Amino acid sequence: MRTAGPGTGQGADRFPDVIRDTCPISGRILANRAAAPQYLRVLERRPSHEDLIDHLVRSTPLQRGEAARVVLDVLAYFDETTEGFVRRRHRELQSQGLRNEAIFERIAHELPHRAVSPPPLSLRQLRRLVYG
């Protein structure tokens, strides 16, 4: 957003405070924790996955920092709650131009195929997860 400086009259760029975390291995900025709470949950637990990172570095063309990021991405994906998954998929499918009837039926068919599938949810329950 643009704000006017006190004595200059010129506009200055000002961005809201962003909480960022860095990779313990590469030092790269990992994610905007305010916008991606799944990363926050993964990073708070931060168990050592050095053996998995070493395996990825040996078996793929990934650098160590990239392999660490892949591990964090996969952990964050599987750490996503059912509510988070339903809301995310609804946004994604809505942006593709699908209507709610087709969206909720598709999500209902996708949920049992998750790594840890939730109990069966009705279309009404799915709508309530999205719209409250």
XYZ file of N, CA and C in Angstrom:
396
model
N 0.839 -1.167 0.000
C 0.000 0.000 0.000
C 0.886 1.231 0.000
N 0.399 2.302 -0.553
C 1.168 3.535 -0.658
C 0.752 4.472 0.473
N 1.746 5.049 1.128
C 1.470 6.050 2.163
C 2.334 7.259 1.901
N 1.855 8.415 2.279
C 2.627 9.640 2.080
C 3.621 9.803 3.212
N 4.827 10.183 2.874
C 5.845 10.438 3.888
C 5.539 11.744 4.608
N 5.944 11.906 5.878
C 5.562 13.068 6.661
C 6.061 14.398 6.090
N 7.242 14.508 5.627
C 7.722 15.802 5.180
C 8.004 15.847 3.696
N 7.945 14.718 3.042
C 8.376 14.669 1.658
C 7.251 14.855 0.667
N 6.036 14.444 1.028
C 4.940 14.497 0.092
C 5.010 13.381 -0.937
N 6.064 12.612 -0.908
C 6.215 11.498 -1.835
C 5.577 10.252 -1.235
N 5.061 9.377 -2.089
C 4.503 8.119 -1.611
C 5.627 7.157 -1.267
N 5.407 6.350 -0.277
C 6.398 5.363 0.132
C 5.723 4.006 0.246
N 6.410 2.997 -0.199
C 5.842 1.656 -0.063
C 5.952 1.205 1.379
N 4.850 0.658 1.878
C 4.849 0.121 3.230
C 4.081 -1.186 3.195
N 4.670 -2.217 3.722
C 4.034 -3.512 3.715
C 3.764 -3.930 5.149
N 2.657 -4.660 5.386
C 2.381 -5.129 6.736
C 3.492 -6.047 7.227
N 3.612 -6.101 8.544
C 4.641 -6.969 9.125
C 4.406 -8.411 8.715
N 5.462 -9.076 8.335
C 5.392 -10.461 7.891
C 6.287 -11.281 8.798
N 5.748 -12.387 9.280
C 6.534 -13.300 10.104
C 7.125 -14.334 9.170
N 8.427 -14.434 9.135
C 9.079 -15.390 8.244
C 9.972 -16.310 9.050
N 10.175 -17.482 8.510
C 11.069 -18.442 9.138
C 12.078 -18.869 8.092
N 13.260 -19.195 8.537
C 14.291 -19.604 7.596
C 14.612 -21.072 7.776
N 15.060 -21.674 6.695
C 15.456 -23.075 6.727
C 16.711 -23.198 7.586
N 16.740 -24.167 8.514
C 17.916 -24.314 9.371
C 19.148 -24.758 8.597
N 18.967 -25.273 7.398
C 20.100 -25.785 6.632
C 20.595 -24.757 5.619
N 19.668 -24.254 4.779
C 20.093 -23.348 3.712
C 20.030 -21.878 4.103
N 19.214 -21.544 5.107
C 19.052 -20.156 5.502
C 18.045 -19.411 4.648
N 17.428 -20.089 3.682
C 16.429 -19.447 2.843
C 15.154 -19.183 3.632
N 14.418 -18.148 3.204
C 13.127 -17.875 3.810
C 12.166 -18.955 3.340
N 11.506 -19.608 4.291
C 10.652 -20.730 3.951
C 9.241 -20.319 3.580
N 8.591 -19.559 4.409
C 7.187 -19.264 4.143
C 6.749 -18.083 4.975
N 5.703 -17.455 4.507
C 5.027 -16.436 5.295
C 4.152 -17.202 6.275
N 4.561 -17.287 7.524
C 3.864 -18.126 8.488
C 2.451 -17.652 8.743
N 2.188 -16.356 8.581
C 0.834 -15.875 8.791
C -0.090 -16.388 7.700
N 0.423 -16.563 6.488
C -0.401 -17.007 5.374
C -0.411 -18.518 5.234
N 0.521 -19.215 5.846
C 0.599 -20.660 5.691
C 0.737 -21.320 7.056
N -0.376 -21.468 7.792
C -0.279 -22.028 9.138
C 0.196 -23.477 9.155
N 0.033 -24.203 8.031
C 0.508 -25.581 8.025
C 2.024 -25.629 8.156
N 2.742 -24.630 7.591
C 4.191 -24.582 7.762
C 4.534 -24.312 9.217
N 3.758 -23.459 9.858
C 4.008 -23.138 11.257
C 3.936 -24.393 12.111
N 2.909 -25.231 11.880
C 2.780 -26.462 12.679
C 3.953 -27.397 12.428
N 4.378 -27.517 11.187
C 5.499 -28.408 10.863
C 6.784 -27.877 11.476
N 7.017 -26.568 11.371
C 8.260 -25.993 11.874
C 8.327 -25.985 13.397
N 7.163 -25.885 14.075
C 7.168 -25.901 15.533
C 7.634 -27.252 16.062
N 7.224 -28.325 15.385
C 7.622 -29.660 15.841
C 9.050 -29.968 15.453
N 9.479 -29.504 14.338
C 10.831 -29.575 13.787
C 11.673 -30.774 14.240
N 11.173 -32.001 14.027
C 12.047 -33.137 14.304
C 13.131 -33.201 13.236
N 14.187 -33.880 13.545
C 15.286 -33.971 12.601
C 14.971 -34.999 11.521
N 15.052 -34.562 10.285
C 14.840 -35.449 9.147
C 16.108 -35.498 8.313
N 17.248 -35.414 8.979
C 18.527 -35.384 8.290
C 18.741 -36.617 7.415
N 18.319 -37.793 7.902
C 18.514 -38.999 7.110
C 17.694 -38.967 5.826
N 16.481 -38.452 5.900
C 15.649 -38.330 4.706
C 16.225 -37.288 3.746
N 16.694 -36.177 4.282
C 17.309 -35.136 3.451
C 18.562 -35.684 2.779
N 19.392 -36.414 3.532
C 20.591 -37.032 2.953
C 20.222 -37.996 1.827
N 19.175 -38.782 2.027
C 18.736 -39.722 0.999
C 18.284 -38.981 -0.262
N 17.526 -37.892 -0.091
C 17.073 -37.118 -1.252
C 18.246 -36.495 -2.000
N 19.249 -36.018 -1.273
C 20.421 -35.413 -1.911
C 21.184 -36.471 -2.709
N 21.303 -37.690 -2.147
C 22.014 -38.769 -2.855
C 21.236 -39.289 -4.059
N 19.917 -39.371 -3.941
C 19.131 -40.051 -4.969
C 18.478 -39.120 -5.989
N 18.605 -37.808 -5.816
C 18.009 -36.854 -6.757
C 19.017 -35.752 -7.058
N 18.752 -34.949 -8.063
C 19.664 -33.832 -8.344
C 19.433 -32.615 -7.442
N 18.657 -32.773 -6.368
C 18.366 -31.661 -5.466
C 19.569 -31.297 -4.607
N 19.730 -30.009 -4.361
C 20.726 -29.533 -3.396
C 20.154 -29.742 -1.996
N 20.982 -29.621 -0.990
C 20.541 -29.880 0.385
C 19.400 -28.963 0.818
N 19.483 -27.687 0.523
C 18.421 -26.745 0.894
C 17.118 -27.053 0.179
N 17.219 -27.429 -1.084
C 16.016 -27.780 -1.842
C 15.384 -29.054 -1.293
N 16.205 -30.022 -0.926
C 15.690 -31.266 -0.355
C 14.992 -30.995 0.980
N 15.562 -30.109 1.791
C 14.931 -29.754 3.064
C 13.578 -29.101 2.814
N 13.494 -28.252 1.797
C 12.231 -27.593 1.459
C 11.198 -28.616 0.988
N 11.628 -29.612 0.200
C 10.716 -30.662 -0.256
C 10.164 -31.433 0.944
N 11.026 -31.769 1.889
C 10.586 -32.500 3.087
C 9.569 -31.662 3.853
N 9.842 -30.372 4.039
C 8.890 -29.505 4.748
C 7.573 -29.387 3.992
N 7.637 -29.291 2.668
C 6.412 -29.206 1.867
C 5.565 -30.468 2.015
N 6.206 -31.627 1.965
C 5.470 -32.885 2.089
C 4.870 -33.011 3.486
N 5.636 -32.669 4.510
C 5.115 -32.737 5.876
C 3.950 -31.777 6.062
N 4.050 -30.574 5.507
C 2.965 -29.598 5.610
C 1.724 -30.095 4.876
N 1.922 -30.755 3.729
C 0.786 -31.287 2.975
C 0.034 -32.325 3.797
N 0.765 -33.239 4.420
C 0.109 -34.286 5.189
C -0.371 -33.800 6.552
N 0.065 -32.637 6.986
C -0.370 -32.073 8.256
C -1.663 -31.267 8.103
N -2.115 -31.080 6.883
C -3.319 -30.283 6.631
C -4.545 -30.973 7.223
N -5.368 -30.199 7.928
C -6.572 -30.739 8.533
C -7.634 -30.968 7.463
N -8.668 -31.710 7.824
C -9.772 -31.945 6.893
C -10.425 -30.624 6.505
N -10.656 -29.751 7.497
C -11.269 -28.457 7.218
C -10.399 -27.632 6.279
N -9.099 -27.636 6.521
C -8.178 -26.900 5.661
C -8.167 -27.442 4.247
N -8.193 -28.777 4.123
C -8.220 -29.397 2.801
C -9.494 -29.019 2.047
N -10.646 -29.116 2.728
C -11.924 -28.818 2.080
C -11.951 -27.366 1.626
N -11.520 -26.446 2.473
C -11.524 -25.021 2.102
C -10.559 -24.743 0.952
N -9.371 -25.350 0.994
C -8.387 -25.127 -0.071
C -8.892 -25.678 -1.402
N -9.399 -26.911 -1.387
C -9.893 -27.511 -2.628
C -11.087 -26.736 -3.169
N -11.947 -26.237 -2.277
C -13.093 -25.448 -2.729
C -12.611 -24.203 -3.464
N -11.622 -23.503 -2.899
C -11.080 -22.307 -3.571
C -10.474 -22.673 -4.916
N -9.688 -23.758 -4.951
C -9.036 -24.164 -6.198
C -10.056 -24.507 -7.277
N -11.056 -25.299 -6.917
C -12.051 -25.716 -7.907
C -12.953 -24.561 -8.322
N -13.232 -23.667 -7.387
C -14.037 -22.484 -7.709
C -13.287 -21.590 -8.689
N -11.972 -21.477 -8.527
C -11.183 -20.646 -9.439
C -11.113 -21.257 -10.836
N -11.390 -22.557 -10.948
C -11.438 -23.209 -12.254
C -12.801 -23.054 -12.918
N -13.726 -22.392 -12.227
C -15.036 -22.122 -12.806
C -16.097 -23.158 -12.509
N -15.822 -24.108 -11.624
C -16.828 -25.114 -11.281
C -17.869 -24.520 -10.339
N -19.070 -25.060 -10.393
C -20.151 -24.624 -9.511
C -20.124 -25.457 -8.233
N -20.751 -24.929 -7.181
C -20.689 -25.570 -5.867
C -21.178 -27.011 -5.876
N -22.233 -27.328 -6.618
C -22.735 -28.704 -6.644
C -21.635 -29.670 -7.088
N -20.973 -29.335 -8.175
C -19.901 -30.198 -8.694
C -18.697 -30.190 -7.763
N -18.397 -29.038 -7.164
C -17.245 -28.917 -6.265
C -17.402 -29.843 -5.066
N -18.555 -29.771 -4.390
C -18.732 -30.560 -3.176
C -18.808 -32.051 -3.475
N -19.374 -32.427 -4.611
C -19.370 -33.843 -4.981
C -17.944 -34.326 -5.246
N -17.159 -33.507 -5.910
C -15.772 -33.885 -6.203
C -14.947 -34.005 -4.925
N -15.117 -33.054 -4.016
C -14.386 -33.103 -2.737
C -14.798 -34.345 -1.951
N -16.097 -34.659 -1.962
C -16.570 -35.856 -1.248
C -15.922 -37.119 -1.811
N -15.660 -37.156 -3.104
C -15.002 -38.319 -3.707
C -13.491 -38.326 -3.448
N -12.885 -37.141 -3.254
C -11.439 -37.058 -3.017
C -11.061 -37.382 -1.575
N -11.909 -37.034 -0.623
C -11.561 -37.189 0.796
C -11.161 -38.609 1.192
N -11.866 -39.648 0.749
C -11.455 -41.002 1.179
C -10.080 -41.426 0.657
N -9.545 -40.707 -0.321
C -8.255 -41.077 -0.905
C -7.089 -40.300 -0.310
N -7.346 -39.516 0.730
C -6.271 -38.808 1.425
C -5.442 -39.816 2.211
N -4.238 -39.414 2.598
C -3.350 -40.316 3.348
C -4.032 -40.812 4.625
N -4.660 -39.909 5.351
C -5.448 -40.269 6.524
C -6.843 -39.736 6.238
N -7.728 -40.631 5.837
C -9.045 -40.165 5.416
C -9.934 -39.922 6.633
N -10.704 -38.852 6.581
C -11.624 -38.543 7.678
C -12.864 -39.431 7.566
N -13.718 -39.401 8.563
C -14.975 -40.145 8.433
C -15.779 -39.555 7.275
N -16.664 -40.334 6.685
C -17.442 -39.813 5.561
C -18.224 -38.563 5.952
N -18.155 -37.530 5.105
C -18.869 -36.279 5.348
C -19.934 -36.099 4.276
N -21.109 -35.655 4.682
C -22.176 -35.395 3.721
C -21.869 -34.095 2.974
N -22.584 -33.875 1.861
C -22.396 -32.633 1.118
C -22.745 -31.428 1.991
N -23.749 -31.570 2.852
C -24.121 -30.480 3.769
C -22.980 -30.174 4.739
N -22.351 -31.222 5.274
C -21.224 -31.017 6.193
C -20.062 -30.329 5.476
N -19.817 -30.695 4.236
C -18.751 -30.039 3.463
C -19.061 -28.564 3.259
N -20.315 -28.256 2.911
C -20.704 -26.842 2.741
C -20.511 -26.060 4.034
N -20.842 -26.680 5.157
C -20.690 -25.988 6.447
C -19.226 -25.738 6.778
N -18.328 -26.635 6.345
C -16.904 -26.409 6.571
C -16.423 -25.188 5.805
N -16.965 -24.965 4.625
C -16.541 -23.829 3.799
C -17.237 -22.550 4.233
N -18.532 -22.604 4.417
C -19.301 -21.380 4.650
C -19.706 -21.163 6.103
N -19.371 -22.094 6.980
C -19.633 -21.915 8.398
C -21.022 -22.222 8.844
